[in-house]
Amino acid sequence: MSPDTIVVLIVAAAFFAGFVDAIAGGGGLITIPALLLGGFDPLSALGTNKLQSLFGSGSATIAYARRGLVDVKTLLPAAALSFAGACAGALAAMLLPPDLLGGILPFLLIAIAVYFAVKPNLSDVDRERRISPVFFACFFVPLIGAYDGLFGPGTGSFFMIAFVALAGYGVLKATAHTKLLNFASNLGGFAIFAFSGSIHWKLGLAMGIAQFCGARLGAASAVRFGAKLIRPLLVAVCTILALKLILG
């Protein structure tokens, strides 16, 4: 294929990734392989992916906020912790072998898929929280943010399971809050990759525009259909991502 055709296909993949990621997370499952298949080295693929992911998570955050599903100002402290965690994780990525997390991740994702598949009372209705908001924000948010900076795939799914299982959020509300914290962790990882010079800026921006459009469509679909759409898509994304990581 010609270079122009490859670029078009990568940008199209970014649009679809934005749609999926706005609903269930896992957009990196689509964009990172697309960049690698397009001939980019792994470090450039990860850095460029962080740039374009900002547009998707930012677009979804705006869409959910406009519908009153997330209070951005109230969640800013948690977003700052997610950002800081991602910065720390990205720095740690230079020291730790990625295979360490790669061996554990598929089983975590399968566990998430099973949870959402068999949990009978998952809906858009909030339930009783299991931990305090302060402990949730100070421990789980930076921990998941650090994972995003260190490795990345499945971050949105991990935020989702934390909001639903621990914070007691309904599925739609959890999805909306996940996007803001995921945007913050994307920003943290992006800052480190940009500093290291590992971003293909022109392609990343083109992918970002496509991500933005796809995420707006995905967020609108999630708001319209709620848990009926989010739940099965999250199960599918987690399962496919886990299988991909296991099979290589």
Short mmCIF file of C-alpha atoms in Angstrom, two decimals:
data_model
loop_
_atom_site.label_atom_id
_atom_site.label_comp_id
_atom_site.label_asym_id
_atom_site.label_seq_id
_atom_site.Cartn_x
_atom_site.Cartn_y
_atom_site.Cartn_z
CA MET A 1 0.00 0.00 0.00
CA SER A 2 1.05 3.58 -0.61
CA PRO A 3 1.98 5.82 2.35
CA ASP A 4 -1.18 7.89 1.77
CA THR A 5 -3.37 4.78 1.93
CA ILE A 6 -1.70 3.69 5.15
CA VAL A 7 -2.35 7.10 6.70
CA VAL A 8 -6.02 7.01 5.67
CA LEU A 9 -6.46 3.55 7.20
CA ILE A 10 -4.75 4.60 10.44
CA VAL A 11 -6.95 7.69 10.72
CA ALA A 12 -10.05 5.56 10.05
CA ALA A 13 -8.92 3.20 12.81
CA ALA A 14 -8.65 6.21 15.14
CA PHE A 15 -12.27 7.18 14.44
CA PHE A 16 -13.51 3.69 15.30
CA ALA A 17 -11.25 3.59 18.36
CA GLY A 18 -12.73 6.87 19.57
CA PHE A 19 -16.25 5.47 19.27
CA VAL A 20 -15.41 2.27 21.16
CA ASP A 21 -13.27 4.00 23.78
CA ALA A 22 -15.97 6.54 24.65
CA ILE A 23 -18.32 3.70 25.53
CA ALA A 24 -16.20 0.91 26.98
CA GLY A 25 -12.52 1.83 26.85
CA GLY A 26 -9.93 -0.21 24.95
CA GLY A 27 -9.36 2.19 22.05
CA GLY A 28 -5.63 1.51 22.24
CA LEU A 29 -6.40 -2.06 21.19
CA ILE A 30 -7.26 -0.60 17.79
CA THR A 31 -4.87 2.32 17.35
CA ILE A 32 -1.60 0.87 18.65
CA PRO A 33 -1.69 -2.20 16.36
CA ALA A 34 -2.70 0.09 13.47
CA LEU A 35 0.36 2.27 14.07
CA LEU A 36 2.65 -0.74 14.39
CA LEU A 37 1.28 -2.27 11.20
CA GLY A 38 1.82 1.11 9.54
CA GLY A 39 5.55 0.76 10.14
CA PHE A 40 6.06 2.82 13.31
CA ASP A 41 8.48 1.64 15.98
CA PRO A 42 6.91 0.72 19.35
CA LEU A 43 8.04 3.89 21.18
CA SER A 44 6.71 6.19 18.44
CA ALA A 45 3.48 4.19 18.29
CA LEU A 46 2.94 4.60 22.03
CA GLY A 47 3.79 8.30 21.99
CA THR A 48 1.64 9.09 18.95
CA ASN A 49 -1.18 7.07 20.46
CA LYS A 50 -1.06 9.19 23.63
CA LEU A 51 -1.40 12.38 21.55
CA GLN A 52 -4.43 11.19 19.61
CA SER A 53 -6.00 9.63 22.71
CA LEU A 54 -6.19 13.08 24.28
CA PHE A 55 -8.69 14.13 21.62
CA GLY A 56 -10.90 11.08 22.14
CA SER A 57 -11.00 11.15 25.93
CA GLY A 58 -11.32 14.95 25.91
CA SER A 59 -14.18 14.84 23.43
CA ALA A 60 -16.04 12.19 25.44
CA THR A 61 -15.49 14.14 28.66
CA ILE A 62 -17.00 17.29 27.12
CA ALA A 63 -19.98 15.33 25.79
CA TYR A 64 -20.73 13.70 29.13
CA ALA A 65 -20.21 16.97 31.05
CA ARG A 66 -22.67 18.81 28.81
CA ARG A 67 -25.28 16.21 29.63
CA GLY A 68 -24.71 16.72 33.36
CA LEU A 69 -23.24 13.24 33.91
CA VAL A 70 -19.93 14.43 35.37
CA ASP A 71 -19.03 17.48 37.46
CA VAL A 72 -15.60 18.38 36.10
CA LYS A 73 -14.76 20.88 38.86
CA THR A 74 -15.56 18.42 41.64
CA LEU A 75 -13.48 15.71 40.00
CA LEU A 76 -10.42 17.91 39.28
CA PRO A 77 -8.44 16.77 42.38
CA ALA A 78 -8.87 13.13 41.34
CA ALA A 79 -7.92 14.06 37.77
CA ALA A 80 -4.73 15.69 39.08
CA LEU A 81 -3.87 12.47 40.91
CA SER A 82 -4.53 10.47 37.74
CA PHE A 83 -2.20 12.82 35.84
CA ALA A 84 0.54 12.50 38.46
CA GLY A 85 0.20 8.73 38.53
CA ALA A 86 0.54 8.52 34.74
CA CYS A 87 3.68 10.68 34.81
CA ALA A 88 5.20 8.38 37.41
CA GLY A 89 4.18 5.31 35.43
CA ALA A 90 5.65 6.64 32.19
CA LEU A 91 8.94 7.35 33.95
CA ALA A 92 8.90 3.87 35.48
CA ALA A 93 8.36 2.40 32.00
CA MET A 94 11.97 3.33 31.27
CA LEU A 95 13.14 1.05 34.09
CA LEU A 96 10.68 -1.85 34.35
CA PRO A 97 10.29 -4.66 31.77
CA PRO A 98 6.89 -4.38 30.03
CA ASP A 99 6.63 -8.19 30.02
CA LEU A 100 6.05 -8.07 33.78
CA LEU A 101 2.66 -6.41 33.34
CA GLY A 102 2.02 -8.07 30.01
CA GLY A 103 1.82 -11.47 31.69
CA ILE A 104 -0.69 -10.35 34.31
CA LEU A 105 -2.91 -8.03 32.27
CA PRO A 106 -4.87 -10.63 30.21
CA PHE A 107 -6.13 -12.34 33.35
CA LEU A 108 -7.18 -9.02 34.91
CA LEU A 109 -9.13 -8.12 31.78
CA ILE A 110 -10.81 -11.53 31.67
CA ALA A 111 -11.84 -11.05 35.30
CA ILE A 112 -13.38 -7.67 34.42
CA ALA A 113 -15.24 -9.18 31.46
CA VAL A 114 -16.61 -12.00 33.65
CA TYR A 115 -17.69 -9.50 36.33
CA PHE A 116 -19.68 -7.36 33.91
CA ALA A 117 -21.07 -10.44 32.12
CA VAL A 118 -22.43 -12.29 35.16
CA LYS A 119 -23.21 -9.48 37.62
CA PRO A 120 -27.03 -9.50 37.45
CA ASN A 121 -27.84 -6.07 38.89
CA LEU A 122 -25.57 -3.84 36.82
CA SER A 123 -27.56 -0.85 35.61
CA ASP A 124 -27.43 2.93 35.36
CA VAL A 125 -28.65 3.24 38.98
CA ASP A 126 -26.11 4.21 41.66
CA ARG A 127 -25.58 1.79 44.57
CA GLU A 128 -23.96 1.98 47.99
CA ARG A 129 -20.24 2.75 47.80
CA ARG A 130 -17.81 0.29 49.40
CA ILE A 131 -14.97 2.69 50.19
CA SER A 132 -14.72 6.38 51.02
CA PRO A 133 -14.35 8.87 48.14
CA VAL A 134 -11.06 10.13 49.62
CA PHE A 135 -9.50 6.65 49.74
CA PHE A 136 -10.79 5.91 46.25
CA ALA A 137 -9.26 9.12 44.84
CA CYS A 138 -5.97 8.92 46.73
CA PHE A 139 -5.23 5.22 46.17
CA PHE A 140 -7.06 3.68 43.23
CA VAL A 141 -7.05 6.70 40.89
CA PRO A 142 -3.26 7.30 40.88
CA LEU A 143 -2.65 3.54 40.80
CA ILE A 144 -4.68 3.13 37.61
CA GLY A 145 -3.17 6.34 36.23
CA ALA A 146 0.31 4.93 36.83
CA TYR A 147 -0.67 1.79 34.95
CA ASP A 148 -1.77 3.95 32.01
CA GLY A 149 1.60 5.68 31.90
CA LEU A 150 3.51 2.43 32.31
CA PHE A 151 1.57 0.17 29.95
CA GLY A 152 -1.80 1.51 28.80
CA PRO A 153 -4.23 -1.00 27.27
CA GLY A 154 -7.39 -1.48 29.31
CA THR A 155 -7.03 1.66 31.47
CA GLY A 156 -10.62 2.75 30.79
CA SER A 157 -11.87 -0.70 31.73
CA PHE A 158 -9.97 -0.61 35.03
CA PHE A 159 -11.41 2.81 35.87
CA MET A 160 -14.86 1.47 35.01
CA ILE A 161 -14.61 -1.55 37.30
CA ALA A 162 -13.32 0.66 40.12
CA PHE A 163 -16.19 3.13 39.81
CA VAL A 164 -18.84 0.41 39.58
CA ALA A 165 -17.51 -2.12 42.10
CA LEU A 166 -15.99 0.24 44.67
CA ALA A 167 -17.53 3.70 44.28
CA GLY A 168 -21.05 2.35 43.70
CA TYR A 169 -21.67 4.26 40.46
CA GLY A 170 -24.19 3.20 37.85
CA VAL A 171 -22.69 2.04 34.56
CA LEU A 172 -23.42 5.24 32.60
CA LYS A 173 -22.18 7.54 35.38
CA ALA A 174 -19.06 5.38 35.77
CA THR A 175 -18.39 5.66 32.05
CA ALA A 176 -18.68 9.45 32.16
CA HIS A 177 -16.31 9.80 35.14
CA THR A 178 -13.89 7.32 33.62
CA LYS A 179 -13.40 9.55 30.58
CA LEU A 180 -12.23 12.54 32.62
CA LEU A 181 -9.74 10.51 34.66
CA ASN A 182 -8.57 8.73 31.52
CA PHE A 183 -8.07 12.11 29.83
CA ALA A 184 -5.89 13.19 32.77
CA SER A 185 -3.80 10.01 32.63
CA ASN A 186 -3.45 10.35 28.86
CA LEU A 187 -2.20 13.89 29.41
CA GLY A 188 0.38 12.72 31.93
CA GLY A 189 1.71 9.99 29.64
CA PHE A 190 1.67 12.39 26.71
CA ALA A 191 3.80 14.92 28.62
CA ILE A 192 6.55 12.34 29.22
CA PHE A 193 6.49 11.01 25.65
CA ALA A 194 6.52 14.53 24.22
CA PHE A 195 9.54 15.40 26.35
CA SER A 196 11.36 12.31 25.04
CA GLY A 197 10.57 13.21 21.40
CA SER A 198 8.60 10.03 20.67
CA ILE A 199 5.58 11.54 18.91
CA HIS A 200 4.73 11.73 15.19
CA TRP A 201 2.91 15.06 15.44
CA LYS A 202 1.20 15.40 12.05
CA LEU A 203 -0.25 11.90 12.05
CA GLY A 204 -1.11 12.14 15.75
CA LEU A 205 -3.10 15.33 15.19
CA ALA A 206 -4.94 13.84 12.20
CA MET A 207 -5.79 10.78 14.26
CA GLY A 208 -6.82 13.07 17.11
CA ILE A 209 -9.43 14.82 14.97
CA ALA A 210 -10.84 11.45 13.93
CA GLN A 211 -10.79 10.29 17.57
CA PHE A 212 -12.66 13.44 18.61
CA CYS A 213 -15.46 12.78 16.11
CA GLY A 214 -15.68 9.08 16.93
CA ALA A 215 -15.77 9.78 20.66
CA ARG A 216 -18.62 12.28 20.31
CA LEU A 217 -20.64 9.66 18.44
CA GLY A 218 -19.75 6.99 21.00
CA ALA A 219 -20.67 9.19 23.96
CA ALA A 220 -24.00 10.10 22.38
CA SER A 221 -24.72 6.40 21.80
CA ALA A 222 -23.81 5.54 25.41
CA VAL A 223 -26.11 8.27 26.76
CA ARG A 224 -28.96 7.09 24.57
CA PHE A 225 -28.70 3.36 25.25
CA GLY A 226 -26.98 3.31 28.68
CA ALA A 227 -26.03 0.01 30.29
CA LYS A 228 -27.74 -1.96 27.50
CA LEU A 229 -24.93 -0.85 25.16
CA ILE A 230 -22.04 -0.22 27.57
CA ARG A 231 -22.17 -3.57 29.35
CA PRO A 232 -21.90 -5.94 26.35
CA LEU A 233 -19.39 -3.73 24.56
CA LEU A 234 -17.19 -3.59 27.67
CA VAL A 235 -17.31 -7.38 27.97
CA ALA A 236 -16.37 -7.74 24.30
CA VAL A 237 -13.54 -5.21 24.45
CA CYS A 238 -12.00 -6.77 27.58
CA THR A 239 -12.25 -10.28 26.15
CA ILE A 240 -10.74 -9.35 22.77
CA LEU A 241 -7.94 -7.36 24.38
CA ALA A 242 -7.12 -10.23 26.75
CA LEU A 243 -7.05 -12.77 23.92
CA LYS A 244 -4.84 -10.51 21.82
CA LEU A 245 -2.35 -10.13 24.65
CA ILE A 246 -2.34 -13.88 25.36
CA LEU A 247 -1.95 -14.91 21.71
CA GLY A 248 0.43 -12.06 20.83
#
